[in-house]
PDB file of C-alpha atoms in Angstrom:
ATOM      1  CA  ASP A  23     168.750 115.999  33.770  1.00  0.00           C
ATOM      2  CA  ALA A  24     168.023 113.639  30.884  1.00  0.00           C
ATOM      3  CA  GLY A  25     168.384 110.554  33.052  1.00  0.00           C
ATOM      4  CA  VAL A  26     170.363 107.482  32.126  1.00  0.00           C
ATOM      5  CA  ILE A  27     170.609 107.159  28.365  1.00  0.00           C
ATOM      6  CA  GLN A  28     171.014 103.868  26.564  1.00  0.00           C
ATOM      7  CA  SER A  29     171.461 103.113  22.905  1.00  0.00           C
ATOM      8  CA  PRO A  30     170.310 101.471  20.821  1.00  0.00           C
ATOM      9  CA  ARG A  31     166.834 100.823  22.215  1.00  0.00           C
ATOM     10  CA  HIS A  32     166.430  97.762  20.036  1.00  0.00           C
ATOM     11  CA  GLU A  33     169.045  95.602  18.373  1.00  0.00           C
ATOM     12  CA  VAL A  34     168.469  92.624  16.136  1.00  0.00           C
ATOM     13  CA  THR A  35     171.529  90.747  15.007  1.00  0.00           C
ATOM     14  CA  GLU A  36     172.568  87.379  13.689  1.00  0.00           C
ATOM     15  CA  MET A  37     174.359  84.781  15.708  1.00  0.00           C
ATOM     16  CA  GLY A  38     178.091  85.280  15.627  1.00  0.00           C
ATOM     17  CA  GLN A  39     177.982  89.027  15.168  1.00  0.00           C
ATOM     18  CA  GLU A  40     179.481  91.525  17.584  1.00  0.00           C
ATOM     19  CA  VAL A  41     177.035  93.637  19.543  1.00  0.00           C
ATOM     20  CA  THR A  42     177.857  96.826  21.437  1.00  0.00           C
ATOM     21  CA  LEU A  43     175.445  98.402  23.887  1.00  0.00           C
ATOM     22  CA  ARG A  44     176.022 101.914  25.138  1.00  0.00           C
ATOM     23  CA  CYS A  45     175.183 103.794  28.299  1.00  0.00           C
ATOM     24  CA  LYS A  46     175.509 107.364  29.506  1.00  0.00           C
ATOM     25  CA  PRO A  47     174.937 107.658  33.266  1.00  0.00           C
ATOM     26  CA  ILE A  48     173.447 110.658  34.994  1.00  0.00           C
ATOM     27  CA  SER A  49     176.024 113.429  35.325  1.00  0.00           C
ATOM     28  CA  GLY A  50     177.703 113.337  38.719  1.00  0.00           C
ATOM     29  CA  HIS A  51     176.848 109.715  39.428  1.00  0.00           C
ATOM     30  CA  ASP A  52     179.910 107.672  40.292  1.00  0.00           C
ATOM     31  CA  TYR A  53     178.535 104.133  40.160  1.00  0.00           C
ATOM     32  CA  LEU A  54     177.342 102.438  36.997  1.00  0.00           C
ATOM     33  CA  PHE A  55     175.657  99.042  36.745  1.00  0.00           C
ATOM     34  CA  TRP A  56     174.851  96.728  33.854  1.00  0.00           C
ATOM     35  CA  TYR A  57     171.913  94.336  34.298  1.00  0.00           C
ATOM     36  CA  ARG A  58     170.305  91.707  32.123  1.00  0.00           C
ATOM     37  CA  GLN A  59     166.633  90.887  32.366  1.00  0.00           C
ATOM     38  CA  THR A  60     165.320  87.499  31.283  1.00  0.00           C
ATOM     39  CA  MET A  61     162.063  85.731  31.936  1.00  0.00           C
ATOM     40  CA  MET A  62     163.819  82.870  33.652  1.00  0.00           C
ATOM     41  CA  ARG A  63     166.214  84.745  35.935  1.00  0.00           C
ATOM     42  CA  GLY A  64     164.706  88.166  36.381  1.00  0.00           C
ATOM     43  CA  LEU A  65     167.101  91.100  36.776  1.00  0.00           C
ATOM     44  CA  GLU A  66     170.714  89.915  36.987  1.00  0.00           C
ATOM     45  CA  LEU A  67     173.663  92.133  37.801  1.00  0.00           C
ATOM     46  CA  LEU A  68     176.400  91.633  35.230  1.00  0.00           C
ATOM     47  CA  ILE A  69     179.045  94.150  36.288  1.00  0.00           C
ATOM     48  CA  TYR A  70     179.394  97.449  38.092  1.00  0.00           C
ATOM     49  CA  PHE A  71     181.891 100.288  38.045  1.00  0.00           C
ATOM     50  CA  ASN A  72     182.931 102.910  40.573  1.00  0.00           C
ATOM     51  CA  ASN A  73     184.667 105.994  39.237  1.00  0.00           C
ATOM     52  CA  ASN A  74     185.140 104.196  35.903  1.00  0.00           C
ATOM     53  CA  VAL A  75     186.871 101.207  37.505  1.00  0.00           C
ATOM     54  CA  PRO A  76     185.223  97.760  37.331  1.00  0.00           C
ATOM     55  CA  ILE A  77     184.521  96.599  40.871  1.00  0.00           C
ATOM     56  CA  ASP A  78     182.709  93.317  40.413  1.00  0.00           C
ATOM     57  CA  ASP A  79     182.265  91.438  37.150  1.00  0.00           C
ATOM     58  CA  SER A  80     181.319  88.113  38.680  1.00  0.00           C
ATOM     59  CA  GLY A  81     177.937  88.275  37.006  1.00  0.00           C
ATOM     60  CA  MET A  82     179.347  88.423  33.487  1.00  0.00           C
ATOM     61  CA  PRO A  83     178.222  85.121  31.992  1.00  0.00           C
ATOM     62  CA  GLU A  84     181.323  84.229  30.010  1.00  0.00           C
ATOM     63  CA  ASP A  85     184.291  85.537  28.092  1.00  0.00           C
ATOM     64  CA  ARG A  86     182.105  86.605  25.208  1.00  0.00           C
ATOM     65  CA  PHE A  87     180.921  89.484  27.377  1.00  0.00           C
ATOM     66  CA  SER A  88     183.086  92.499  28.151  1.00  0.00           C
ATOM     67  CA  ALA A  89     182.394  95.953  29.563  1.00  0.00           C
ATOM     68  CA  LYS A  90     184.362  99.164  29.643  1.00  0.00           C
ATOM     69  CA  MET A  91     183.970 102.602  31.099  1.00  0.00           C
ATOM     70  CA  PRO A  92     186.548 104.873  29.474  1.00  0.00           C
ATOM     71  CA  ASN A  93     185.241 107.983  31.223  1.00  0.00           C
ATOM     72  CA  ALA A  94     182.619 109.102  33.717  1.00  0.00           C
ATOM     73  CA  SER A  95     179.985 109.688  31.070  1.00  0.00           C
ATOM     74  CA  PHE A  96     180.166 106.582  28.917  1.00  0.00           C
ATOM     75  CA  SER A  97     180.160 102.819  29.226  1.00  0.00           C
ATOM     76  CA  THR A  98     179.849  99.952  26.761  1.00  0.00           C
ATOM     77  CA  LEU A  99     178.813  96.334  27.077  1.00  0.00           C
ATOM     78  CA  LYS A 100     180.083  94.192  24.234  1.00  0.00           C
ATOM     79  CA  ILE A 101     179.100  90.679  23.248  1.00  0.00           C
ATOM     80  CA  GLN A 102     181.362  88.915  20.783  1.00  0.00           C
ATOM     81  CA  PRO A 103     180.319  86.568  19.298  1.00  0.00           C
ATOM     82  CA  SER A 104     176.632  86.852  20.086  1.00  0.00           C
ATOM     83  CA  GLU A 105     174.411  83.799  20.553  1.00  0.00           C
ATOM     84  CA  PRO A 106     170.607  83.385  20.565  1.00  0.00           C
ATOM     85  CA  ARG A 107     170.661  82.786  24.337  1.00  0.00           C
ATOM     86  CA  ASP A 108     171.987  86.321  24.795  1.00  0.00           C
ATOM     87  CA  SER A 109     168.593  87.658  23.722  1.00  0.00           C
ATOM     88  CA  ALA A 110     167.312  89.754  26.619  1.00  0.00           C
ATOM     89  CA  VAL A 111     166.764  93.314  27.756  1.00  0.00           C
ATOM     90  CA  TYR A 112     169.961  94.933  29.017  1.00  0.00           C
ATOM     91  CA  PHE A 113     169.637  97.782  31.497  1.00  0.00           C
ATOM     92  CA  CYS A 114     172.165 100.308  32.653  1.00  0.00           C
ATOM     93  CA  ALA A 115     171.729 102.103  35.989  1.00  0.00           C
ATOM     94  CA  SER A 116     173.665 104.690  37.949  1.00  0.00           C
ATOM     95  CA  ILE A 117     173.959 105.925  41.518  1.00  0.00           C
ATOM     96  CA  LYS A 118     175.537 108.902  43.211  1.00  0.00           C
ATOM     97  CA  SER A 119     177.340 107.656  46.296  1.00  0.00           C
ATOM     98  CA  GLY A 120     176.486 109.330  49.580  1.00  0.00           C
ATOM     99  CA  THR A 121     172.816 109.603  48.670  1.00  0.00           C
ATOM    100  CA  ALA A 122     169.942 107.228  49.354  1.00  0.00           C
ATOM    101  CA  TYR A 123     171.576 104.781  46.939  1.00  0.00           C
ATOM    102  CA  GLU A 124     168.478 104.377  44.831  1.00  0.00           C
ATOM    103  CA  GLN A 125     169.396 103.362  41.350  1.00  0.00           C
ATOM    104  CA  TYR A 126     168.287 105.280  38.300  1.00  0.00           C
ATOM    105  CA  PHE A 127     167.703 102.969  35.382  1.00  0.00           C
ATOM    106  CA  GLY A 128     167.984 103.641  31.699  1.00  0.00           C
ATOM    107  CA  PRO A 129     165.228 102.584  29.288  1.00  0.00           C
ATOM    108  CA  GLY A 130     167.027  99.370  28.375  1.00  0.00           C
ATOM    109  CA  THR A 131     168.216  97.812  25.136  1.00  0.00           C
ATOM    110  CA  ARG A 132     166.186  94.918  23.811  1.00  0.00           C
ATOM    111  CA  LEU A 133     168.606  92.547  22.111  1.00  0.00           C
ATOM    112  CA  THR A 134     167.438  89.811  19.782  1.00  0.00           C
ATOM    113  CA  VAL A 135     169.992  87.393  18.388  1.00  0.00           C
ATOM    114  CA  THR A 136     168.669  85.194  15.591  1.00  0.00           C
TER     115      THR A 136
ATOM    116  CA  ILE B  12     175.387  85.808  48.017  1.00  0.00           C
ATOM    117  CA  LEU B  13     172.057  86.876  49.467  1.00  0.00           C
ATOM    118  CA  ASN B  14     168.733  85.376  48.490  1.00  0.00           C
ATOM    119  CA  VAL B  15     165.986  87.927  48.075  1.00  0.00           C
ATOM    120  CA  GLU B  16     162.601  86.318  47.601  1.00  0.00           C
ATOM    121  CA  GLN B  17     159.261  87.850  46.748  1.00  0.00           C
ATOM    122  CA  SER B  18     155.765  86.497  47.015  1.00  0.00           C
ATOM    123  CA  PRO B  19     153.398  86.039  45.442  1.00  0.00           C
ATOM    124  CA  GLN B  20     154.900  85.801  41.981  1.00  0.00           C
ATOM    125  CA  SER B  21     151.796  87.330  40.443  1.00  0.00           C
ATOM    126  CA  LEU B  22     148.566  88.795  41.659  1.00  0.00           C
ATOM    127  CA  HIS B  23     145.276  89.850  40.095  1.00  0.00           C
ATOM    128  CA  VAL B  24     143.008  92.167  42.049  1.00  0.00           C
ATOM    129  CA  GLN B  25     139.878  94.145  41.291  1.00  0.00           C
ATOM    130  CA  GLU B  26     139.970  97.907  41.072  1.00  0.00           C
ATOM    131  CA  GLY B  27     139.414  99.358  44.526  1.00  0.00           C
ATOM    132  CA  ASP B  28     140.799  96.356  46.387  1.00  0.00           C
ATOM    133  CA  SER B  29     143.713  96.789  48.725  1.00  0.00           C
ATOM    134  CA  THR B  30     146.597  94.391  48.390  1.00  0.00           C
ATOM    135  CA  ASN B  31     150.004  93.603  49.793  1.00  0.00           C
ATOM    136  CA  PHE B  32     153.010  91.510  48.962  1.00  0.00           C
ATOM    137  CA  THR B  33     156.184  90.398  50.631  1.00  0.00           C
ATOM    138  CA  CYS B  34     159.921  90.670  50.187  1.00  0.00           C
ATOM    139  CA  SER B  35     162.073  88.328  52.287  1.00  0.00           C
ATOM    140  CA  PHE B  36     165.787  88.727  52.741  1.00  0.00           C
ATOM    141  CA  PRO B  37     168.512  87.326  54.986  1.00  0.00           C
ATOM    142  CA  SER B  38     168.546  89.460  58.101  1.00  0.00           C
ATOM    143  CA  SER B  39     172.263  89.315  58.834  1.00  0.00           C
ATOM    144  CA  ASN B  40     174.421  92.304  57.828  1.00  0.00           C
ATOM    145  CA  PHE B  41     171.435  94.334  56.759  1.00  0.00           C
ATOM    146  CA  TYR B  42     172.200  97.635  55.074  1.00  0.00           C
ATOM    147  CA  ALA B  43     169.122  98.773  53.132  1.00  0.00           C
ATOM    148  CA  LEU B  44     166.072  97.476  51.314  1.00  0.00           C
ATOM    149  CA  HIS B  45     164.847  99.048  48.099  1.00  0.00           C
ATOM    150  CA  TRP B  46     161.455  98.818  46.425  1.00  0.00           C
ATOM    151  CA  TYR B  47     161.057  99.524  42.720  1.00  0.00           C
ATOM    152  CA  ARG B  48     158.038  99.762  40.472  1.00  0.00           C
ATOM    153  CA  TRP B  49     158.517  98.418  36.959  1.00  0.00           C
ATOM    154  CA  GLU B  50     155.898  99.021  34.307  1.00  0.00           C
ATOM    155  CA  THR B  51     155.896  96.948  31.149  1.00  0.00           C
ATOM    156  CA  ALA B  52     158.197  98.315  28.431  1.00  0.00           C
ATOM    157  CA  LYS B  53     159.664 100.861  30.842  1.00  0.00           C
ATOM    158  CA  SER B  54     162.571 100.842  33.265  1.00  0.00           C
ATOM    159  CA  PRO B  55     162.370 100.245  37.019  1.00  0.00           C
ATOM    160  CA  GLU B  56     161.697 103.336  39.113  1.00  0.00           C
ATOM    161  CA  ALA B  57     162.596 103.646  42.777  1.00  0.00           C
ATOM    162  CA  LEU B  58     159.678 103.742  45.212  1.00  0.00           C
ATOM    163  CA  PHE B  59     161.300 103.498  48.624  1.00  0.00           C
ATOM    164  CA  VAL B  60     164.678 103.057  50.271  1.00  0.00           C
ATOM    165  CA  MET B  61     164.322 101.647  53.766  1.00  0.00           C
ATOM    166  CA  THR B  62     167.138 101.391  56.240  1.00  0.00           C
ATOM    167  CA  LEU B  63     165.815 101.206  59.805  1.00  0.00           C
ATOM    168  CA  ASN B  64     163.962  98.399  61.527  1.00  0.00           C
ATOM    169  CA  GLY B  65     160.377  99.493  61.936  1.00  0.00           C
ATOM    170  CA  ASP B  66     160.600 101.962  59.045  1.00  0.00           C
ATOM    171  CA  GLU B  67     157.306 102.750  57.419  1.00  0.00           C
ATOM    172  CA  LYS B  68     157.251 104.827  54.247  1.00  0.00           C
ATOM    173  CA  LYS B  69     154.347 106.105  52.227  1.00  0.00           C
ATOM    174  CA  LYS B  70     153.859 107.555  48.765  1.00  0.00           C
ATOM    175  CA  GLY B  71     150.242 108.254  47.939  1.00  0.00           C
ATOM    176  CA  ARG B  72     148.301 104.998  48.179  1.00  0.00           C
ATOM    177  CA  ILE B  73     151.456 102.889  48.398  1.00  0.00           C
ATOM    178  CA  SER B  74     153.249 102.199  51.646  1.00  0.00           C
ATOM    179  CA  ALA B  75     155.950  99.849  52.867  1.00  0.00           C
ATOM    180  CA  THR B  76     157.127  98.481  56.184  1.00  0.00           C
ATOM    181  CA  LEU B  77     160.418  96.923  57.203  1.00  0.00           C
ATOM    182  CA  ASN B  78     161.367  94.288  59.773  1.00  0.00           C
ATOM    183  CA  THR B  79     165.115  93.746  59.701  1.00  0.00           C
ATOM    184  CA  LYS B  80     165.155  91.330  62.629  1.00  0.00           C
ATOM    185  CA  GLU B  81     162.998  88.779  60.883  1.00  0.00           C
ATOM    186  CA  GLY B  82     164.068  89.757  57.376  1.00  0.00           C
ATOM    187  CA  TYR B  83     160.950  90.922  55.584  1.00  0.00           C
ATOM    188  CA  SER B  84     159.317  93.964  54.084  1.00  0.00           C
ATOM    189  CA  TYR B  85     155.702  94.418  53.047  1.00  0.00           C
ATOM    190  CA  LEU B  86     154.429  96.642  50.274  1.00  0.00           C
ATOM    191  CA  TYR B  87     150.811  97.751  50.558  1.00  0.00           C
ATOM    192  CA  ILE B  88     148.597  99.330  47.940  1.00  0.00           C
ATOM    193  CA  LYS B  89     145.358 100.830  49.157  1.00  0.00           C
ATOM    194  CA  GLY B  90     142.440 101.073  46.753  1.00  0.00           C
ATOM    195  CA  SER B  91     144.270  99.595  43.750  1.00  0.00           C
ATOM    196  CA  GLN B  92     143.815 101.310  40.408  1.00  0.00           C
ATOM    197  CA  PRO B  93     144.535  99.960  36.909  1.00  0.00           C
ATOM    198  CA  GLU B  94     147.537 102.282  36.681  1.00  0.00           C
ATOM    199  CA  ASP B  95     149.086 100.421  39.620  1.00  0.00           C
ATOM    200  CA  SER B  96     149.534  97.406  37.348  1.00  0.00           C
ATOM    201  CA  ALA B  97     153.263  96.748  37.237  1.00  0.00           C
ATOM    202  CA  THR B  98     155.950  94.474  38.573  1.00  0.00           C
ATOM    203  CA  TYR B  99     157.131  95.448  42.037  1.00  0.00           C
ATOM    204  CA  LEU B 100     160.750  94.563  42.766  1.00  0.00           C
ATOM    205  CA  CYS B 101     162.700  94.611  45.964  1.00  0.00           C
ATOM    206  CA  ALA B 102     166.484  94.656  46.198  1.00  0.00           C
ATOM    207  CA  GLU B 103     169.077  94.429  48.935  1.00  0.00           C
ATOM    208  CA  PRO B 104     172.716  95.322  48.507  1.00  0.00           C
ATOM    209  CA  SER B 105     175.196  92.486  49.055  1.00  0.00           C
ATOM    210  CA  GLY B 106     178.040  94.681  50.121  1.00  0.00           C
ATOM    211  CA  THR B 107     177.388  98.369  49.774  1.00  0.00           C
ATOM    212  CA  TYR B 108     176.454  98.576  46.116  1.00  0.00           C
ATOM    213  CA  LYS B 109     176.042  95.074  44.711  1.00  0.00           C
ATOM    214  CA  TYR B 110     172.264  94.875  44.562  1.00  0.00           C
ATOM    215  CA  ILE B 111     170.485  91.550  44.560  1.00  0.00           C
ATOM    216  CA  PHE B 112     166.986  91.812  43.131  1.00  0.00           C
ATOM    217  CA  GLY B 113     164.049  89.576  43.864  1.00  0.00           C
ATOM    218  CA  THR B 114     162.125  88.156  40.912  1.00  0.00           C
ATOM    219  CA  GLY B 115     159.276  90.548  41.550  1.00  0.00           C
ATOM    220  CA  THR B 116     155.536  90.438  42.099  1.00  0.00           C
ATOM    221  CA  ARG B 117     153.520  91.083  38.947  1.00  0.00           C
ATOM    222  CA  LEU B 118     150.369  92.962  39.861  1.00  0.00           C
ATOM    223  CA  LYS B 119     147.419  93.262  37.516  1.00  0.00           C
ATOM    224  CA  VAL B 120     144.537  95.487  38.586  1.00  0.00           C
ATOM    225  CA  LEU B 121     141.337  94.684  36.760  1.00  0.00           C
ATOM    226  CA  ALA B 122     138.946  97.534  35.975  1.00  0.00           C
TER     227      ALA B 122
END
């Protein structure tokens, strides 16, 4: 299996622009997580899905952030409009329920908002 | 919301030294404790999933123990090597799948 795939790996954008991050979970995994990593706060859970349905989005910082999972093999995290404080590494992870519950992480997207 | 805490925040050891660090978590409603290894510019990789009080797991020179009654887990590295340099994260699910991560212990092994 190719593992969790994220794109793009790096994104540089100007303040105010819309940014879309993409994730393809491991085939057969039914949980998908979006995390943000910053120096100050470490790894923060933003939102997670089960069978394409959002279960908990309490970690989404504000209305500028939205996430969707239209099918079992694709999810997006959108920031509109982006701000410099959104600069971070965004990770996607997936789990197959009924297993040891260890998460498999994607390589991350490094977002820089100037 | 659970508080998962790790100590120390960072650690420098000489090659060949053995080392250990701690993950503390609230002991009520325990479900599982995960350890991850996170190398710079890569993504976190699972090391251990621990579920039972008294669990001890081992992978090569790395081992971990779990005490759910007092709410802590130790990660041990025997004979540290430069390739062990990484951030070691622990996580506990708040609810079945909502993982709360500690801020990690950054280990640097000096050759």
